[in-house]
Short mmCIF file of C-alpha atoms in Angstrom, two decimals:
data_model
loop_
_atom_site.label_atom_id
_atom_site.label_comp_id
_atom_site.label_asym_id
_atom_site.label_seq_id
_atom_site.Cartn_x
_atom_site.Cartn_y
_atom_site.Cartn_z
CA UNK A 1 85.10 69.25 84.31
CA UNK A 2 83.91 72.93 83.75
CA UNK A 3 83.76 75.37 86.53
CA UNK A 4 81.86 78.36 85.84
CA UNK A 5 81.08 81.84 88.24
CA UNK A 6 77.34 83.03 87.96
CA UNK A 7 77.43 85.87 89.91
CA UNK A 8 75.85 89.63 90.88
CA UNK A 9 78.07 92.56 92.31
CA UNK A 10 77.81 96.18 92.37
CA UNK A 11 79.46 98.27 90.31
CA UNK A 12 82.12 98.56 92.96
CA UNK A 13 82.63 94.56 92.61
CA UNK A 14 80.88 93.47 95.96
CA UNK A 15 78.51 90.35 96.16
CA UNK A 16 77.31 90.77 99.68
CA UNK A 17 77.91 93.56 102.39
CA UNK A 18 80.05 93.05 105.07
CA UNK A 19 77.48 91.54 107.27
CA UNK A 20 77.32 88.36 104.39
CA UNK A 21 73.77 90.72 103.46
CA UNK A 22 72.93 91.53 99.61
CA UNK A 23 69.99 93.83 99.83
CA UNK A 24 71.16 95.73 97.03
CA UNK A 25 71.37 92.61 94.72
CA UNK A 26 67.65 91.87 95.17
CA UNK A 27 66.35 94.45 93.08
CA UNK A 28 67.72 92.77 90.12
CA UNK A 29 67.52 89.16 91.17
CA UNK A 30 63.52 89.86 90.09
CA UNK A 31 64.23 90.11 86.46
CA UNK A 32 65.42 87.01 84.35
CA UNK A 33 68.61 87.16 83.42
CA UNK A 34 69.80 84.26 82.24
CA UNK A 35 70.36 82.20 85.76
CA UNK A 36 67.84 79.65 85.05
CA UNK A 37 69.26 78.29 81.61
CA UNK A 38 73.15 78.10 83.88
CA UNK A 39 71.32 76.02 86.75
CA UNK A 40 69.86 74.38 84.10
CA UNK A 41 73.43 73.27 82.42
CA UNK A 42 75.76 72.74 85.80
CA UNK A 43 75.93 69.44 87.54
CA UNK A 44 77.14 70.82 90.63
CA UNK A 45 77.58 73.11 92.96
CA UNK A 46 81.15 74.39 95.15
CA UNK A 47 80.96 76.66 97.30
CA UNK A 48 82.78 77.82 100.71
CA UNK A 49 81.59 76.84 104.15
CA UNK A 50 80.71 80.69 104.88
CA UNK A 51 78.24 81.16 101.53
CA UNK A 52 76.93 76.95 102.60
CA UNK A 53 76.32 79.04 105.99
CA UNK A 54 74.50 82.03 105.06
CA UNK A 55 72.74 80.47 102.18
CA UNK A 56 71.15 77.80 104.31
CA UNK A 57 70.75 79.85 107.69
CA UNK A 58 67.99 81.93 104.95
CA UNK A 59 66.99 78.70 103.75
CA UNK A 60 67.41 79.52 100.12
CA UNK A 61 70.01 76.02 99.14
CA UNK A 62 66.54 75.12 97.02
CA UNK A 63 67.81 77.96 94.87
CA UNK A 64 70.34 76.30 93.82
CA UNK A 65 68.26 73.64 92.23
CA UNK A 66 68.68 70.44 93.80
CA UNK A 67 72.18 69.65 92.54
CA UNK A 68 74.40 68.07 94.60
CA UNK A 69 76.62 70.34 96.94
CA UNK A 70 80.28 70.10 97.78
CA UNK A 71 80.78 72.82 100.55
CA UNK A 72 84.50 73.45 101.06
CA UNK A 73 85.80 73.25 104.29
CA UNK A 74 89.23 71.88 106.20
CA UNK A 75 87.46 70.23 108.85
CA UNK A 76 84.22 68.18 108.77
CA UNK A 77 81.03 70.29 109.44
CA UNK A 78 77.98 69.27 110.54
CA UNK A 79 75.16 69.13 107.84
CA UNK A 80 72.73 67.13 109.74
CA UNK A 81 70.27 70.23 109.55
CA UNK A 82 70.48 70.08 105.61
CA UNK A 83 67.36 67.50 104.29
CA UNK A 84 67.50 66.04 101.16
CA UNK A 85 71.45 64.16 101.58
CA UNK A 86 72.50 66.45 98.92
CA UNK A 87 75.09 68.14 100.80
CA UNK A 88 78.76 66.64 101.23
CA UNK A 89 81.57 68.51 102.72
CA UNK A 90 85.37 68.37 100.81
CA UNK A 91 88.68 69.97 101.38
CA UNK A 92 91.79 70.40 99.13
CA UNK A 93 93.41 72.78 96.75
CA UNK A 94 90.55 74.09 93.89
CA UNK A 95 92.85 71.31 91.53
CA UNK A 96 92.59 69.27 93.55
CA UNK A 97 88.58 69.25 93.77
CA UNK A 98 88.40 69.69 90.20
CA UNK A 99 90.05 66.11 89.53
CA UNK A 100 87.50 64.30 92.10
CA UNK A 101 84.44 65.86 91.15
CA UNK A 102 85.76 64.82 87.20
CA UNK A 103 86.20 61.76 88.56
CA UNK A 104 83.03 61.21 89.83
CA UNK A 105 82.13 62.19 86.41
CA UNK A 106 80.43 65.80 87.08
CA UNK A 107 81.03 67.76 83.65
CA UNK A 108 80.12 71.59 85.17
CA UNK A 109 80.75 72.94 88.38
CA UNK A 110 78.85 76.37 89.37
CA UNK A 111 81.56 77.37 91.84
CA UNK A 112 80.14 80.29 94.56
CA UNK A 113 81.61 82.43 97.30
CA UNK A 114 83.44 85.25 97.52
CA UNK A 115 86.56 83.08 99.17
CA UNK A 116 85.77 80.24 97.37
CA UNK A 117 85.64 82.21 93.59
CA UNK A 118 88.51 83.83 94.02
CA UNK A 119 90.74 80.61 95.05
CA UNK A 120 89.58 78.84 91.67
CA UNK A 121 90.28 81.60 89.87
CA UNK A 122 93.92 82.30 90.99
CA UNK A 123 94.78 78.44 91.04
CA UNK A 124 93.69 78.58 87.06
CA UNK A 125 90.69 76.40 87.76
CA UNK A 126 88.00 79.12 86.29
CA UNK A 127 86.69 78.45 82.86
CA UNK A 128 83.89 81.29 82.73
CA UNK A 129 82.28 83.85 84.49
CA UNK A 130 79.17 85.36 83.88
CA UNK A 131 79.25 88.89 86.30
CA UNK A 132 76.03 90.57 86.31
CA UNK A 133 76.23 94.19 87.63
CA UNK A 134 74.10 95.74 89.36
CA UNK A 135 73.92 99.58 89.29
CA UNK A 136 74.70 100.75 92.79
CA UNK A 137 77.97 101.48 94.48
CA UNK A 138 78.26 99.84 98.08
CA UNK A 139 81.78 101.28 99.15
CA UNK A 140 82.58 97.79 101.57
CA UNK A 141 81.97 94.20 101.45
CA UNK A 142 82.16 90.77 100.21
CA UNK A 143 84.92 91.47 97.31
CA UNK A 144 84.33 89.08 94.06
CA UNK A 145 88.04 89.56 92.84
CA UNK A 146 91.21 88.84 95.16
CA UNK A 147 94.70 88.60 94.43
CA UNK A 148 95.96 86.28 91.55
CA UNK A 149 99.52 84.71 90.92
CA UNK A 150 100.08 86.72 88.13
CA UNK A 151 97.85 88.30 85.07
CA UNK A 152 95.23 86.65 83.79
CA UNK A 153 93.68 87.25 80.47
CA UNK A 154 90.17 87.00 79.67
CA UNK A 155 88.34 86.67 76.15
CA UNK A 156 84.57 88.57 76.55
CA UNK A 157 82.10 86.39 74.96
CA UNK A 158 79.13 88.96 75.26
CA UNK A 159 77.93 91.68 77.38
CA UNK A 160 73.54 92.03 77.38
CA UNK A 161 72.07 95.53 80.41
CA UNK A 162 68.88 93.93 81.20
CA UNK A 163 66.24 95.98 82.91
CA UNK A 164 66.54 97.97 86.14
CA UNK A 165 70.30 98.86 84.70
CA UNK A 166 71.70 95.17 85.24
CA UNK A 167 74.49 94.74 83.13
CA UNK A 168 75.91 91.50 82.15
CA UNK A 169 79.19 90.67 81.23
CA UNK A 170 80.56 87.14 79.92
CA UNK A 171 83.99 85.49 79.74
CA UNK A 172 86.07 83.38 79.17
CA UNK A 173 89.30 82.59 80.92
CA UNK A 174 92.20 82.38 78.80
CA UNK A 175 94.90 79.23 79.99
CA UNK A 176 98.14 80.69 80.19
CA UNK A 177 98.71 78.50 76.68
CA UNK A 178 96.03 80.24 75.02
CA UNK A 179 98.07 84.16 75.97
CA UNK A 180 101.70 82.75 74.97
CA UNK B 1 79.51 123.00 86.76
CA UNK B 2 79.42 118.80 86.17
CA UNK B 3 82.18 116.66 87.34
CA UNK B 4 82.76 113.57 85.11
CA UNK B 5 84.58 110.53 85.23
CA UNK B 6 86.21 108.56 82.33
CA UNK B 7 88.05 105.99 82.76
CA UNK B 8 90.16 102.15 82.28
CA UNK B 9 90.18 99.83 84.37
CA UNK B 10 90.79 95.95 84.72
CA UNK B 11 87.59 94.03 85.43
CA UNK B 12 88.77 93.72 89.02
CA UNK B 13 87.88 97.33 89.04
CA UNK B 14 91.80 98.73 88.83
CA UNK B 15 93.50 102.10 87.66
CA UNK B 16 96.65 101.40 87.76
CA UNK B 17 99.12 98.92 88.88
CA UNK B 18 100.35 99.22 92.65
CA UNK B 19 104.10 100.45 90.61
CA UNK B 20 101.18 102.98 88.80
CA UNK B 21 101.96 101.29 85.36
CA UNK B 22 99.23 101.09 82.97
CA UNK B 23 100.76 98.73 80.85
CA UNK B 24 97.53 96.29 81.03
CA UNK B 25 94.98 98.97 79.85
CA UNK B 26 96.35 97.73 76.49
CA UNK B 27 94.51 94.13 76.80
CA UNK B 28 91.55 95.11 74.82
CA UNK B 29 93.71 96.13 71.90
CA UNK B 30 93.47 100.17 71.39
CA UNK B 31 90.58 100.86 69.73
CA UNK B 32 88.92 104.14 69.86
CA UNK B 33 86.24 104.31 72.40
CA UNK B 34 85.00 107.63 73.00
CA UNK B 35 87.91 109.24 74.78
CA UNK B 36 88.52 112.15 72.30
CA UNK B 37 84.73 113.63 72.10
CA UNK B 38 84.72 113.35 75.98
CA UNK B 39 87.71 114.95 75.95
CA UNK B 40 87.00 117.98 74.08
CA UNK B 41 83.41 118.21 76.12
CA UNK B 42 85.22 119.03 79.29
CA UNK B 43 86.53 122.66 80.06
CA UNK B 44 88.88 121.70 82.81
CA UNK B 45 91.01 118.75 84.20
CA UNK B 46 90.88 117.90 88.37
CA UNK B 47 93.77 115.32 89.12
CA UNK B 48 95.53 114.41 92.55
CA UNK B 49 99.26 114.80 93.03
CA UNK B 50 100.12 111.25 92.48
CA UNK B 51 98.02 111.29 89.09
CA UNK B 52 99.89 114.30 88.60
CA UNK B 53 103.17 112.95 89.36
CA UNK B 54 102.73 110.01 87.09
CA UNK B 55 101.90 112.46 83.68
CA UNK B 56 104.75 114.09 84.64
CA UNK B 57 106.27 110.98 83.20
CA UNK B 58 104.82 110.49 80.21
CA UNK B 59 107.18 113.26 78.80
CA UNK B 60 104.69 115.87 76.65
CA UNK B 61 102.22 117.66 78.66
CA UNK B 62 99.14 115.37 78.03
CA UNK B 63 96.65 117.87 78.73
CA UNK B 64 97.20 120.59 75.76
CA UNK B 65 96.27 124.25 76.47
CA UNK B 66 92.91 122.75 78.55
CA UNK B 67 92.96 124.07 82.46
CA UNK B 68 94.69 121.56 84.78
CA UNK B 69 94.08 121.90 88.44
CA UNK B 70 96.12 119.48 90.59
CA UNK B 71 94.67 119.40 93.81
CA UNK B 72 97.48 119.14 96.40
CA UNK B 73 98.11 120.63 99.76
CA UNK B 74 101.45 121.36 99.00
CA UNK B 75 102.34 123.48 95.44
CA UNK B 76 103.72 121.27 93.27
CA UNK B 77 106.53 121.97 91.04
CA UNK B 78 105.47 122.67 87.36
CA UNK B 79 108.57 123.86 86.62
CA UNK B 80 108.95 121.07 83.53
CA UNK B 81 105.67 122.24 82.30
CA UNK B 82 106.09 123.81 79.06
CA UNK B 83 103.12 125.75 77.15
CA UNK B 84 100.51 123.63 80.01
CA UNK B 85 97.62 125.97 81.54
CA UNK B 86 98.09 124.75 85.44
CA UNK B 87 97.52 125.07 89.00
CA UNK B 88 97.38 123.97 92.16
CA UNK B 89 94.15 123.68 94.60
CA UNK B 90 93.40 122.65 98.05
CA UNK B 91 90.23 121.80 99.16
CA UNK B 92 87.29 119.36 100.21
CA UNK B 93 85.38 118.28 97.00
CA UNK B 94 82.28 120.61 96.90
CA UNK B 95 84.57 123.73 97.58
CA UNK B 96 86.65 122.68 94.37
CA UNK B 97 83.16 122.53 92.16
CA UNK B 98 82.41 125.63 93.91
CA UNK B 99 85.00 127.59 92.95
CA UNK B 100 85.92 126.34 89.48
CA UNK B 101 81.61 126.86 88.74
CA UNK B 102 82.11 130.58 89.96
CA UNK B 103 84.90 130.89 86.92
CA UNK B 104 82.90 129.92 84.50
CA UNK B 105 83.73 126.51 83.93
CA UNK B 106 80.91 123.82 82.97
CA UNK B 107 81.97 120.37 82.81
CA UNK B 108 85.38 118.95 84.74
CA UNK B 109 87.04 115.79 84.20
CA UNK B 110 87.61 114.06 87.38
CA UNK B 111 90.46 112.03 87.24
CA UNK B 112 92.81 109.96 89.44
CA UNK B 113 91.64 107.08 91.98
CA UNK B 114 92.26 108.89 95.43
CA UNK B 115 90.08 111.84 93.31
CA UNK B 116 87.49 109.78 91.61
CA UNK B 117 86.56 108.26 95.44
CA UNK B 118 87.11 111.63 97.13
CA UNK B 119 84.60 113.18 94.51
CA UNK B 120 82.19 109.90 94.50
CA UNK B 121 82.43 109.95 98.62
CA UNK B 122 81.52 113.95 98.44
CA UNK B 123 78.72 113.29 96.00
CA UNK B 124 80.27 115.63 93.59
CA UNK B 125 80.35 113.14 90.59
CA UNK B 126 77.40 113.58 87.88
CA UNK B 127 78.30 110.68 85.47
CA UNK B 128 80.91 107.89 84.87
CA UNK B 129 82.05 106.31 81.66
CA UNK B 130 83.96 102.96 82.53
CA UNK B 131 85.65 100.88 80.40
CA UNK B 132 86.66 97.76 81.28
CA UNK B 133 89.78 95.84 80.16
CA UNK B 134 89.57 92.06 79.71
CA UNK B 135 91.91 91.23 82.11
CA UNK B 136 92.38 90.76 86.20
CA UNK B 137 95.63 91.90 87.59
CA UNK B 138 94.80 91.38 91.73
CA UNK B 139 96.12 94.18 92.76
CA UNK B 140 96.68 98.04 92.05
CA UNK B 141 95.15 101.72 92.67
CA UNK B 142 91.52 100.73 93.05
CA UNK B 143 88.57 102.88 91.20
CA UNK B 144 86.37 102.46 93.95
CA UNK B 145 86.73 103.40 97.68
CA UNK B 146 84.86 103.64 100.79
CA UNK B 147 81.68 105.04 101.06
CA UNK B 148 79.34 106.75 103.83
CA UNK B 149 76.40 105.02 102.00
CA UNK B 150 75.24 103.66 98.78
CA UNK B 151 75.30 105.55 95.91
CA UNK B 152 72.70 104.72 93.07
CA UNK B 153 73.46 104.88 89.30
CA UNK B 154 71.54 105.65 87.08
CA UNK B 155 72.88 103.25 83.98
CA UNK B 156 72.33 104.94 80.47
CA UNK B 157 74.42 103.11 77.82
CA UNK B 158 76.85 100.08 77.83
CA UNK B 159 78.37 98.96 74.22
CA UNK B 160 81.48 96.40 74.06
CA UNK B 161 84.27 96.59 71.17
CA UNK B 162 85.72 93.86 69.38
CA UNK B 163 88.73 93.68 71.62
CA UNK B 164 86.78 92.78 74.65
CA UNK B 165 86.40 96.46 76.23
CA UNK B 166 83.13 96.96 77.61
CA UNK B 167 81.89 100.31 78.26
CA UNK B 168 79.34 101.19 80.39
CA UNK B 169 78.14 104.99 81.02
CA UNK B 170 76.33 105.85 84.34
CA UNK B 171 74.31 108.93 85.96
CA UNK B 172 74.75 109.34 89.83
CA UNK B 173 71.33 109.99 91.29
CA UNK B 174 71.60 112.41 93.96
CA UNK B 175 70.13 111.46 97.32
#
C-alpha cells in the first residue's frame, strides 16, 4: 500500500496555527489545485486523533470524500458522534498500520496530521508528498516536518505556482536502497 | 537601500546543520541557479557572528573586495582577513538599513539564519530567493523564526532544475 501527504503550509512550513486554526490556508484552498484528482485516487484516509478532532469538531470529515477513516490513537475513542460508520480507530507503529490496511487490501493511503505525517515519514513509510505553499509567513504553529532517523532523500517529480502565489511542489521519497 | 535574501535550504526549511555543516546543500547536484548575478547586484554583505565564524572556515575570504558588515556586539577578530573590505556593527535591524542607506549603499545581502529572522521579524527584508534542496535532514539552523505577525509575500517567480532544486523568488508586502 501507498501512503501519500497532500498537504498546504506556509512558506515557513506550518499547516495550522498553534490554536489547530488555518486561516491563512483558506485563501488558497479556493483555487483548484489538484486535491480533487488525489481524493479521487486514495482509498483511505490516516490521520491522528488531534486532526480526527479538529476536522470533525468543524464538521468538514465530508471533505475528505467519504473514504473510510483510520484515526490513530493508543486508546479507544469515542466516535459515536461520527454518522456514516466510516470512522474506525487503530494504534501501532506507522509499519505497522501500513501492513493491516494492505491487508485489508487498501492500495493508497492519504496520511494527514502534523503528528501523524511526520511519524510515517521518519519510520520510512512515506511514498509521496505533494506540499502546496502558500505565500505567507506565520512565525508559530502546527510544524509539517519533525525530526527523522537520519537523512532522507527525495526525487522532485514537478513543481506547478497556481494562482494567488500557491506553489506546489511534488516528491517522491527515495528508500534508503534507491540513495545507496 | 533593499535588504535581500538568497538562500539553500532543505525542504524542511534548514540552513545549516545543528554542527553548521552544509554538506546536504549538495543534494540537488550543483547546478548554477542564479547565485552569481544576485551576487554581483548587491553592494554590501550583512551576516551574524556565527555566519561569520563559519566563513572564517572555509579558508579564502568568500566575499572578494564587496563590503562585509558582521553585525556583532562584540568586535570580532578579522585578524585572518587578508585583502577582505570588513566591519563590525551593532544594532536593531532598521538602524543597520539606516545607516548603511546614508553611505550610499543600495541593495544588501542579508544573510545568516539568526539575521534573515531578525531582519524578516523587523520588517526590513524586501525580497527572498529560496532554493530548496531535495532532501529533509530534521534538524539544523532553521530559515524561519518567530514572528510578531504574519508577513505576506508577494510570490513573483518559482523555476525547478533538473537536480530537484526548486527556486522560488518572493516580495515582502509591507503592512
Amino acid at each position: 500500500m501507498k501512503c501519500s501527504v497532500f498537504c498546504g503550509v506556509s512558506v515557513d512550513g506550518f499547516l495550522a496555527r498553534p490554536d489547530d486554526t488555518f486561516d491563512f490556508l483558506m485563501a488558497g484552498e479556493q483555487v483548484p489545485h489538484g486535491f480533487a484528482e488525489f481524493l479521487a485516487s486514495v482509498d483511505v484516509v490516516v490521520m491522528g486523533r488531534r486532526t480526527f478532532e479538529v476536522v470533525h469538531r468543524l464538521g468538514h470529515l465530508e471533505l475528505y470524500g467519504r473514504k473510510p477513516m483510520m484515526v490513530l490513537n493508543r486508546r479507544a475513542l469515542d466516535l459515536s458522534s461520527v454518522k456514516g460508520g466510516l470512522v474506525e480507530q487503530m494504534s501501532g507503529e506507522p509499519a505497522e498500520i501500513v501492513v493491516r490496511l494492505d491487508k485489508r487490501g487498501f492500495k493508497h493511503a492519504y496520511v494527514d496530521g502534523g503528528i501523524t505525517i511526520q511519524r510515517f515519514i521518519a519510520a520510512g513509510c512515506m511514498d509521496r508528498m505533494v506540499v502546496t505553499r502558500v505565500p505567507v509567513l506565520i512565525g508559530a504553529g502546527i510544524p509539517l516536518f519533525g525530526p527523522v532517523p537520519h537523512d532522507i532523500h527525495l526525487h522532485h517529480v514537478a513543481t506547478r505556482s497556481y494562482g494567488g502565489g500557491m506553489v506546489q511542489s511534488e516528491y517522491e521519497i527515495q528508500s534508503e536502497a534507491q540513495v545507496q | 537601500m533593499k535588504c535581500s535574501v538568497f538562500c539553500g535550504v532543505s525542504v524542511d526549511g534548514f540552513l545549516a546543520r545543528p554542527d553548521h555543516k552544509l554538506d546536504f546543500l549538495d543534494a540537488g547536484g550543483q547546478e548554477p541557479h542564479g547565485f552569481d548575478e544576485f551576487y554581483g547586484s548587491v553592494d554590501v554583505v550583512v551576516i551574524g557572528r556565527k555566519t561569520f565564524e563559519v566563513v572564517l572556515t572555509f579558508g579564502e575570504w568568500a566575499y572578494g573586495k564587496k563590503q562585509v558588515v558582521v553585525l556583532s556586539s562584540h568586535q570580532p577578530d578579522f585578524t585572518s582577513i587578508k585583502n577582505g573590505v570588513v566591519e563590525q556593527m551593532s544594532g536593531e535591524p532598521a538602524e543597520i538599513v539606516a545607516r548603511l542607506d546614508k553611505r550610499g549603499f543600495k541593495h544588501a545581502y542579508i544573510d545568516g539564519g539568526i539575521t534573515i529572522q531578525r531582519f524578516l521579524a523587523a520588517g526590513c527584508v524586501d525580497r527572498m530567493v529560496i532554493t530548496r534542496v531535495p532532501i529533509l535532514i530534521g534538524a539544523g539552523i532553521p530559515l524561519f523564526g518567530p514572528l510578531a505577525h504574519d508577513i505576506n509575500l508577494h510570490h513573483v517567480a518559482t523555476r525547478s532544475f533538473k537536480g530537484g532544486l526548486v527556486q522560488s523568488e518572493y516580495e515582502i508586502r509591507s503592512t
